[in-house]
Short mmCIF file of C-alpha atoms and ligand atoms in Angstrom, two decimals:
data_model
loop_
_atom_site.label_atom_id
_atom_site.label_comp_id
_atom_site.label_asym_id
_atom_site.label_seq_id
_atom_site.Cartn_x
_atom_site.Cartn_y
_atom_site.Cartn_z
CA MET P 1 -89.87 12.17 132.51
CA GLU P 2 -88.70 8.40 131.79
CA MET P 3 -84.50 9.55 133.18
CA MET P 4 -86.43 11.51 136.25
CA ASP P 5 -88.34 8.33 137.34
CA TRP P 6 -85.23 6.56 136.43
CA LEU P 7 -83.17 8.99 138.57
CA VAL P 8 -85.94 8.34 141.60
CA SER P 9 -85.67 4.54 141.53
CA MET P 10 -81.87 4.60 141.60
CA PRO P 11 -80.53 3.95 145.28
CA LYS P 12 -78.23 7.26 146.07
CA VAL P 13 -75.93 8.61 148.67
CA GLU P 14 -76.62 12.41 150.40
CA LEU P 15 -73.41 13.98 152.18
CA HIS P 16 -74.32 17.44 152.34
CA ALA P 17 -77.95 18.02 153.48
CA HIS P 18 -78.82 20.65 156.49
CA LEU P 19 -81.70 19.50 158.69
CA ASN P 20 -83.42 23.26 158.68
CA GLY P 21 -82.93 24.05 155.23
CA SER P 22 -84.61 20.72 153.91
CA VAL P 23 -87.98 21.48 155.33
CA ARG P 24 -90.74 20.84 153.23
CA ASN P 25 -92.73 24.26 152.45
CA SER P 26 -95.59 22.52 153.94
CA THR P 27 -94.89 22.53 156.70
CA LEU P 28 -92.89 25.83 157.08
CA LEU P 29 -96.46 27.24 155.86
CA GLU P 30 -98.29 25.09 158.43
CA LEU P 31 -95.45 26.48 161.48
CA ALA P 32 -95.85 30.23 160.27
CA LYS P 33 -99.73 29.95 160.40
CA GLU P 34 -99.42 28.75 164.01
CA LEU P 35 -97.02 31.25 165.37
CA GLY P 36 -99.22 33.82 163.42
CA GLU P 37 -102.10 32.76 165.07
CA LYS P 38 -100.61 33.57 168.37
CA ASP P 39 -99.25 36.79 167.35
CA ILE P 40 -95.75 35.91 167.22
CA ILE P 41 -95.19 36.46 163.68
CA VAL P 42 -97.50 38.20 160.98
CA PHE P 43 -98.29 35.19 158.62
CA SER P 44 -98.73 37.44 155.47
CA GLU P 45 -95.33 38.99 156.05
CA VAL P 46 -93.34 35.95 155.91
CA GLU P 47 -95.84 33.58 153.50
CA HIS P 48 -93.80 35.45 150.59
CA VAL P 49 -90.13 34.80 152.03
CA ILE P 50 -90.91 30.68 152.63
CA LEU P 51 -92.60 30.59 148.98
CA LYS P 52 -89.60 32.70 147.13
CA ASN P 53 -87.72 30.53 144.94
CA ASP P 54 -84.65 32.91 143.60
CA ARG P 55 -82.59 34.20 146.70
CA SER P 56 -79.08 35.70 146.66
CA LEU P 57 -76.66 34.00 149.23
CA ALA P 58 -77.23 36.98 151.75
CA GLU P 59 -81.17 36.42 151.51
CA VAL P 60 -80.66 32.67 152.19
CA PHE P 61 -79.00 33.65 155.57
CA LYS P 62 -81.71 35.77 156.39
CA LEU P 63 -84.71 33.11 155.45
CA PHE P 64 -82.11 30.73 157.84
CA ASP P 65 -83.18 33.14 160.32
CA LEU P 66 -86.74 33.08 159.59
CA ILE P 67 -86.80 28.95 159.53
CA HIS P 68 -85.18 28.83 162.94
CA ILE P 69 -87.72 30.94 164.54
CA LEU P 70 -90.80 28.72 163.00
CA THR P 71 -88.92 25.14 163.78
CA THR P 72 -87.11 25.86 166.97
CA ASP P 73 -88.82 24.19 169.80
CA HIS P 74 -87.99 19.94 170.84
CA ALA P 75 -91.23 18.87 169.09
CA THR P 76 -90.96 20.36 166.04
CA VAL P 77 -87.23 19.69 165.71
CA THR P 78 -88.40 16.07 165.88
CA ARG P 79 -91.09 16.68 163.42
CA ILE P 80 -89.22 18.51 161.02
CA THR P 81 -86.21 15.22 161.50
CA LYS P 82 -88.62 12.53 160.87
CA GLU P 83 -89.63 14.20 157.69
CA VAL P 84 -86.33 15.16 156.33
CA VAL P 85 -85.31 11.83 156.62
CA GLU P 86 -88.26 10.13 155.24
CA ASP P 87 -88.86 12.69 152.10
CA PHE P 88 -84.92 11.44 151.42
CA ALA P 89 -86.08 7.80 152.05
CA ALA P 90 -89.03 8.31 149.85
CA GLU P 91 -86.59 9.12 146.50
CA ASN P 92 -84.08 6.33 147.44
CA VAL P 93 -81.58 7.88 149.29
CA VAL P 94 -79.89 4.75 150.88
CA TYR P 95 -77.61 6.78 152.93
CA LEU P 96 -77.79 10.05 154.30
CA GLU P 97 -75.47 12.28 156.07
CA LEU P 98 -77.44 14.85 157.94
CA ARG P 99 -75.91 17.71 159.60
CA THR P 100 -77.47 20.37 161.65
CA THR P 101 -76.40 22.54 164.06
CA PRO P 102 -77.58 22.44 167.83
CA LYS P 103 -79.14 25.02 169.00
CA ARG P 104 -79.43 26.95 172.61
CA ASN P 105 -82.42 28.48 173.15
CA ASP P 106 -82.80 29.59 176.71
CA ALA P 107 -86.43 31.03 175.93
CA ARG P 108 -87.65 27.28 174.93
CA GLY P 109 -85.70 25.49 177.45
CA MET P 110 -83.62 24.43 174.90
CA THR P 111 -79.72 23.22 175.44
CA LYS P 112 -77.46 22.21 172.40
CA ARG P 113 -77.95 18.47 173.72
CA SER P 114 -81.98 19.10 174.23
CA TYR P 115 -81.81 20.18 170.92
CA MET P 116 -79.74 16.77 169.78
CA GLU P 117 -82.04 14.50 171.44
CA ALA P 118 -84.90 16.02 169.62
CA VAL P 119 -83.44 15.38 166.41
CA ILE P 120 -82.29 11.77 167.65
CA GLU P 121 -86.32 11.24 168.70
CA GLY P 122 -87.05 12.63 165.18
CA LEU P 123 -84.92 9.29 163.94
CA ARG P 124 -86.51 7.05 166.15
CA LYS P 125 -89.86 8.35 164.90
CA VAL P 126 -89.15 7.25 161.46
CA ASP P 127 -91.72 5.11 160.47
CA ALA P 128 -92.47 5.11 156.65
CA VAL P 129 -88.85 3.56 156.14
CA ASP P 130 -86.69 0.89 158.01
CA ILE P 131 -83.67 3.29 159.53
CA ASP P 132 -80.12 2.11 160.92
CA PHE P 133 -78.72 5.04 162.67
CA THR P 134 -76.78 3.75 165.63
CA TYR P 135 -73.99 1.52 166.14
CA THR P 136 -75.90 -1.72 167.46
CA GLU P 137 -77.87 -2.05 165.29
CA VAL P 138 -75.81 -2.06 162.47
CA ARG P 139 -73.98 -4.90 164.42
CA LEU P 140 -77.20 -6.97 165.00
CA GLU P 141 -78.33 -6.50 161.22
CA LYS P 142 -78.53 -9.38 158.83
CA LYS P 143 -76.76 -8.95 155.76
CA GLY P 144 -78.78 -9.18 152.10
CA LYS P 145 -81.66 -7.73 153.65
CA SER P 146 -82.81 -4.97 151.53
CA CYS P 147 -81.23 -5.38 147.76
CA GLU P 148 -82.93 -3.96 144.84
CA MET P 149 -84.21 -0.51 143.72
CA GLY P 150 -87.02 -0.27 145.59
CA ASN P 151 -85.43 -2.71 148.26
CA GLU P 152 -87.95 -5.75 147.29
CA CYS P 153 -86.27 -8.89 148.15
CA ASP P 154 -86.31 -12.09 149.70
CA GLY P 155 -89.56 -11.17 150.96
CA ILE P 156 -89.06 -8.00 152.20
CA SER P 157 -90.88 -5.14 150.76
CA ARG P 158 -89.55 -1.97 153.21
CA LYS P 159 -87.36 0.43 152.22
CA LYS P 160 -84.10 1.05 154.50
CA ILE P 161 -82.19 3.96 155.30
CA HIS P 162 -79.27 4.50 156.85
CA VAL P 163 -78.73 8.10 158.54
CA ARG P 164 -75.41 9.41 160.20
CA LEU P 165 -75.36 13.18 162.10
CA LEU P 166 -72.76 15.88 161.46
CA LEU P 167 -72.80 18.55 163.97
CA SER P 168 -72.60 21.94 162.43
CA ILE P 169 -70.51 24.88 164.26
CA ASP P 170 -72.04 28.20 163.08
CA ARG P 171 -69.38 31.37 161.90
CA ARG P 172 -71.33 33.22 164.12
CA GLU P 173 -71.14 31.30 167.10
CA THR P 174 -67.83 31.60 169.94
CA LEU P 175 -64.67 29.14 170.25
CA GLU P 176 -66.71 28.12 173.22
CA ALA P 177 -69.97 27.16 171.73
CA ALA P 178 -68.30 25.41 168.90
CA MET P 179 -65.86 23.06 171.46
CA GLU P 180 -69.41 22.81 173.50
CA THR P 181 -70.74 21.18 170.08
CA VAL P 182 -67.72 18.76 169.45
CA LYS P 183 -68.05 17.48 172.72
CA LEU P 184 -71.53 16.75 172.14
CA ALA P 185 -70.28 15.00 169.37
CA LEU P 186 -68.37 12.92 171.20
CA GLU P 187 -70.94 12.33 173.76
CA LEU P 188 -73.61 11.25 170.89
CA LYS P 189 -71.06 8.82 168.83
CA ASP P 190 -73.18 6.10 169.70
CA PHE P 191 -76.41 7.75 168.35
CA GLY P 192 -74.93 8.08 164.85
CA VAL P 193 -72.75 11.49 165.04
CA VAL P 194 -69.78 11.05 162.79
CA GLY P 195 -68.35 14.17 162.32
CA ILE P 196 -68.05 17.97 162.12
CA ASP P 197 -69.23 20.66 159.68
CA LEU P 198 -68.41 24.30 160.06
CA SER P 199 -71.10 26.29 158.20
CA GLY P 200 -73.17 29.64 157.84
CA ASN P 201 -72.72 32.77 156.45
CA PRO P 202 -69.37 32.58 154.69
CA LYS P 203 -69.21 36.58 155.05
CA VAL P 204 -69.36 36.19 158.78
CA GLY P 205 -66.71 35.34 160.94
CA GLU P 206 -62.83 34.30 160.57
CA TRP P 207 -63.13 30.31 160.27
CA THR P 208 -59.73 30.36 162.24
CA THR P 209 -61.84 31.12 165.59
CA PHE P 210 -62.59 27.65 165.29
CA LEU P 211 -59.36 25.78 164.48
CA PRO P 212 -58.80 24.34 168.16
CA ALA P 213 -62.42 23.08 168.14
CA LEU P 214 -61.71 21.39 164.77
CA LYS P 215 -58.22 20.11 165.50
CA PHE P 216 -59.60 18.80 168.74
CA ALA P 217 -62.73 16.78 166.73
CA ARG P 218 -59.79 15.30 164.41
CA GLU P 219 -57.67 14.14 167.27
CA GLN P 220 -61.12 12.48 168.83
CA GLY P 221 -61.42 10.97 165.78
CA LEU P 222 -64.44 12.64 164.49
CA CYS P 223 -64.59 13.58 160.62
CA VAL P 224 -64.49 17.27 159.17
CA THR P 225 -65.99 18.66 156.51
CA LEU P 226 -65.51 22.47 155.77
CA HIS P 227 -67.73 25.09 153.63
CA CYS P 228 -64.95 26.60 151.92
CA GLY P 229 -64.73 28.91 149.03
CA GLU P 230 -68.49 29.90 148.85
CA VAL P 231 -67.23 33.37 148.65
CA PRO P 232 -63.86 34.08 147.09
CA ASN P 233 -61.53 34.68 150.30
CA GLN P 234 -58.39 33.29 149.05
CA GLU P 235 -56.69 33.45 152.21
CA GLU P 236 -59.29 31.45 154.39
CA ILE P 237 -59.32 29.04 151.09
CA HIS P 238 -55.60 28.05 151.19
CA GLY P 239 -55.69 27.68 155.32
CA MET P 240 -58.91 25.21 155.07
CA LEU P 241 -57.18 23.62 152.63
CA ASP P 242 -54.00 23.25 154.36
CA PHE P 243 -56.20 21.95 157.18
CA LEU P 244 -57.06 18.70 154.97
CA PRO P 245 -60.53 18.44 156.04
CA GLU P 246 -61.97 14.47 154.85
CA ARG P 247 -64.00 16.90 152.55
CA ILE P 248 -65.07 20.17 151.51
CA GLY P 249 -68.65 21.44 150.44
CA HIS P 250 -69.01 23.81 147.91
CA ALA P 251 -65.54 24.83 146.43
CA CYS P 252 -66.69 27.44 144.02
CA CYS P 253 -64.22 30.49 144.33
CA LEU P 254 -61.23 28.89 144.33
CA GLU P 255 -58.13 30.95 142.33
CA GLU P 256 -55.80 28.88 139.70
CA ASP P 257 -53.11 28.32 143.17
CA ALA P 258 -56.06 26.91 144.93
CA TRP P 259 -57.31 24.88 142.45
CA THR P 260 -53.91 23.17 142.06
CA LYS P 261 -53.78 22.50 145.90
CA LEU P 262 -57.23 21.13 145.61
CA LYS P 263 -56.38 18.85 142.95
CA MET P 264 -53.29 18.02 144.09
CA SER P 265 -54.96 17.03 147.60
CA LYS P 266 -57.67 14.79 146.42
CA ILE P 267 -59.93 16.24 149.27
CA PRO P 268 -63.95 14.74 147.74
CA VAL P 269 -65.88 17.94 147.11
CA GLU P 270 -69.55 17.87 147.60
CA ILE P 271 -70.93 19.44 145.15
CA CYS P 272 -74.51 21.48 145.07
CA LEU P 273 -75.23 22.88 141.42
CA THR P 274 -78.94 24.31 142.18
CA SER P 275 -77.50 25.63 145.30
CA ASN P 276 -74.67 27.33 143.32
CA ILE P 277 -76.80 28.78 140.56
CA ARG P 278 -79.73 29.85 142.34
CA THR P 279 -77.42 31.71 145.00
CA ASN P 280 -75.53 33.36 141.97
CA THR P 281 -72.22 31.77 143.50
CA ILE P 282 -71.37 30.63 139.99
CA SER P 283 -73.33 32.14 137.16
CA SER P 284 -74.44 29.35 135.16
CA ILE P 285 -74.24 25.74 134.72
CA ASP P 286 -72.11 25.45 131.78
CA VAL P 287 -69.23 26.96 133.67
CA HIS P 288 -69.64 25.32 136.91
CA HIS P 289 -66.53 23.40 138.43
CA PHE P 290 -68.34 19.78 138.37
CA ALA P 291 -66.91 19.71 134.29
CA ASP P 292 -63.39 20.06 135.71
CA LEU P 293 -63.38 17.49 138.93
CA TYR P 294 -65.46 14.99 136.96
CA ASN P 295 -63.44 15.02 133.95
CA THR P 296 -60.13 15.03 136.33
CA LYS P 297 -61.48 12.34 138.23
CA HIS P 298 -61.53 14.59 141.19
CA PRO P 299 -63.50 12.71 144.35
CA LEU P 300 -66.77 14.25 144.11
CA ILE P 301 -70.50 14.11 145.03
CA LEU P 302 -73.50 15.57 143.95
CA CYS P 303 -75.69 16.78 146.97
CA THR P 304 -78.66 19.00 147.64
CA ASP P 305 -77.76 21.34 150.69
CA ASP P 306 -80.85 22.78 151.42
CA THR P 307 -83.96 20.56 149.42
CA GLY P 308 -86.63 23.03 150.72
CA VAL P 309 -84.67 26.46 150.51
CA PHE P 310 -83.86 25.27 146.66
CA SER P 311 -86.59 23.44 146.30
CA THR P 312 -84.87 20.67 145.16
CA SER P 313 -84.37 16.87 145.45
CA LEU P 314 -81.06 14.51 144.89
CA SER P 315 -82.66 12.96 141.96
CA LYS P 316 -83.20 16.55 140.68
CA GLU P 317 -79.43 17.23 141.08
CA TYR P 318 -78.69 14.05 139.19
CA ALA P 319 -80.61 15.23 136.51
CA VAL P 320 -79.35 18.99 136.20
CA ALA P 321 -75.90 16.85 136.13
CA ALA P 322 -77.07 14.49 133.22
CA ALA P 323 -78.66 17.30 131.47
CA ALA P 324 -75.85 19.66 131.69
CA PHE P 325 -72.43 17.39 131.49
CA GLY P 326 -74.10 14.57 129.08
CA LEU P 327 -73.76 12.04 131.99
CA GLY P 328 -75.87 8.63 130.83
CA LYS P 329 -77.40 6.31 133.35
CA LYS P 330 -74.43 4.12 133.69
CA GLU P 331 -72.32 7.24 134.96
CA LEU P 332 -75.13 8.76 136.80
CA PHE P 333 -74.95 4.99 138.89
CA GLN P 334 -71.03 5.24 138.71
CA LEU P 335 -71.28 8.66 140.83
CA ALA P 336 -73.97 7.59 143.58
CA ARG P 337 -72.06 4.28 143.76
CA ASN P 338 -68.51 6.39 144.58
CA ALA P 339 -70.30 8.32 147.30
CA VAL P 340 -70.05 5.40 149.67
CA GLU P 341 -66.39 5.78 149.46
CA PHE P 342 -66.48 9.16 150.62
CA SER P 343 -68.69 8.73 153.12
CA PHE P 344 -67.96 9.04 157.05
CA ALA P 345 -69.70 5.55 157.47
CA GLN P 346 -68.33 2.63 159.18
CA GLU P 347 -66.61 0.57 157.63
CA GLN P 348 -69.31 -2.02 157.74
CA VAL P 349 -72.10 0.18 156.54
CA ALA P 350 -70.13 1.11 153.45
CA ARG P 351 -69.55 -2.44 152.82
CA GLU P 352 -73.39 -3.23 153.03
CA LEU P 353 -73.86 -0.21 150.78
CA LYS P 354 -71.15 -1.15 148.02
CA ASP P 355 -73.04 -4.90 147.91
CA PHE P 356 -76.36 -3.36 147.65
CA PHE P 357 -74.97 -0.95 144.94
CA ASP P 358 -73.36 -4.02 143.31
CA LEU P 359 -76.47 -6.06 143.33
CA VAL P 360 -78.77 -3.17 141.78
CA GLU P 361 -75.90 -2.87 139.13
CA GLU P 362 -76.19 -5.87 138.07
CA ARG P 363 -79.76 -6.33 137.92
CA LEU P 364 -79.69 -3.02 135.68
CA SER P 365 -77.04 -4.95 133.89
CA LEU P 366 -74.95 -1.43 133.40
CA HIS P 367 -72.02 -3.40 133.01
C1 6MZ Z 1 -73.87 27.82 154.23
C2 6MZ Z 1 -75.27 27.10 155.38
C3 6MZ Z 1 -75.55 26.96 153.50
O1 6MZ Z 1 -78.04 23.54 161.14
O2 6MZ Z 1 -79.86 24.91 161.28
N1 6MZ Z 1 -76.77 26.30 155.80
N2 6MZ Z 1 -74.01 27.25 155.15
N3 6MZ Z 1 -73.40 28.15 153.22
C4 6MZ Z 1 -74.74 27.55 152.45
N4 6MZ Z 1 -75.23 27.62 151.44
C5 6MZ Z 1 -76.30 28.04 150.88
N5 6MZ Z 1 -77.17 26.20 153.91
C6 6MZ Z 1 -77.43 25.85 155.29
O3 6MZ Z 1 -79.73 24.23 159.17
C7 6MZ Z 1 -79.46 25.52 158.41
C8 6MZ Z 1 -78.04 26.29 158.88
O4 6MZ Z 1 -77.17 25.33 157.80
C9 6MZ Z 1 -76.15 26.33 157.76
C10 6MZ Z 1 -76.67 27.68 158.07
O5 6MZ Z 1 -75.81 27.79 159.20
C11 6MZ Z 1 -78.06 27.74 158.24
O6 6MZ Z 1 -78.53 28.62 159.45
P1 6MZ Z 1 -79.29 23.95 160.85
O7 6MZ Z 1 -80.39 22.50 160.70
#
């Protein structure tokens, strides 16, 4: 318990979190009840789906379809964005890269752009903590404002979180829809959008469909992260590694030559321990590739994937790593600090975060 408290209070960096996968169960149940009362869904049929804990990868994607029915109207998108950011801030995540798939929903008068405006509105509505999510705010910021575990110093007791957005392309989409997402990301650069993610059911579609959109994103200065190797599709894995994305997510099912290629490439890997175990993508924690990557000092970041769907938190992910791989406080802190290096944040934000980690490290005497 002492370790868990310590991990909650440790500043952390989250780089792989899907908005709709991170919704509180209580919120999902409340939304399901409302739709049940309007006869849009049958509440008793969805309650157990929301509360179920162990799901195969295929079941997870069915759950996302249900979650999207519950969440996809503008007011709800705004609500869940605010809640998700505040939940991460509550466990001392100081930098969050939140990813979400812009959705068009004609029945609700929603365009990809209006979906993203609702997300940004959610960021504006965050009030439990101070939030920075635009370039302008960063420039105006006074340095050294927030500075310790819990951020209480210089008489300022409010916590602060930096949030940046990644726009996801769903593998079910067309190239045209993916292009629209990349163009939207470029239009919203001043509202904290820093990159593009390719995600969705790994058994659906071909990643090469999206290559022109991903190349365009890169040419325009956006960072790219790809879900890579959630299923053992070696041809796709090799193609993705050859693309040299700025980061990849998961990297679970790499055969030896792909593994060697990954190691040589030094592409940082977003590791989602609980997600991989729950979906049975990795059979048990003691054979998880975290150990090899960590021991060979390959760039990696501990992430949650979907806190709601997998009933986890970033602090819990650090606790799982501590227990499974024998990491002590010093190593865990270093892991969190290193994540700043692999974020898509602008230089200035990264510098501010590194200064903050240094200050906390000094106070904790972890040297
Ligand atoms: C691949 C995943 C995922 O974008 O609607 N997503 N894609 N693998 C995973 N591992 C389990 N977890 C989440 O958030 C939900 C969407 O994120 C992607 C899926 O496309 C899912 O529909 P947003 O906010």
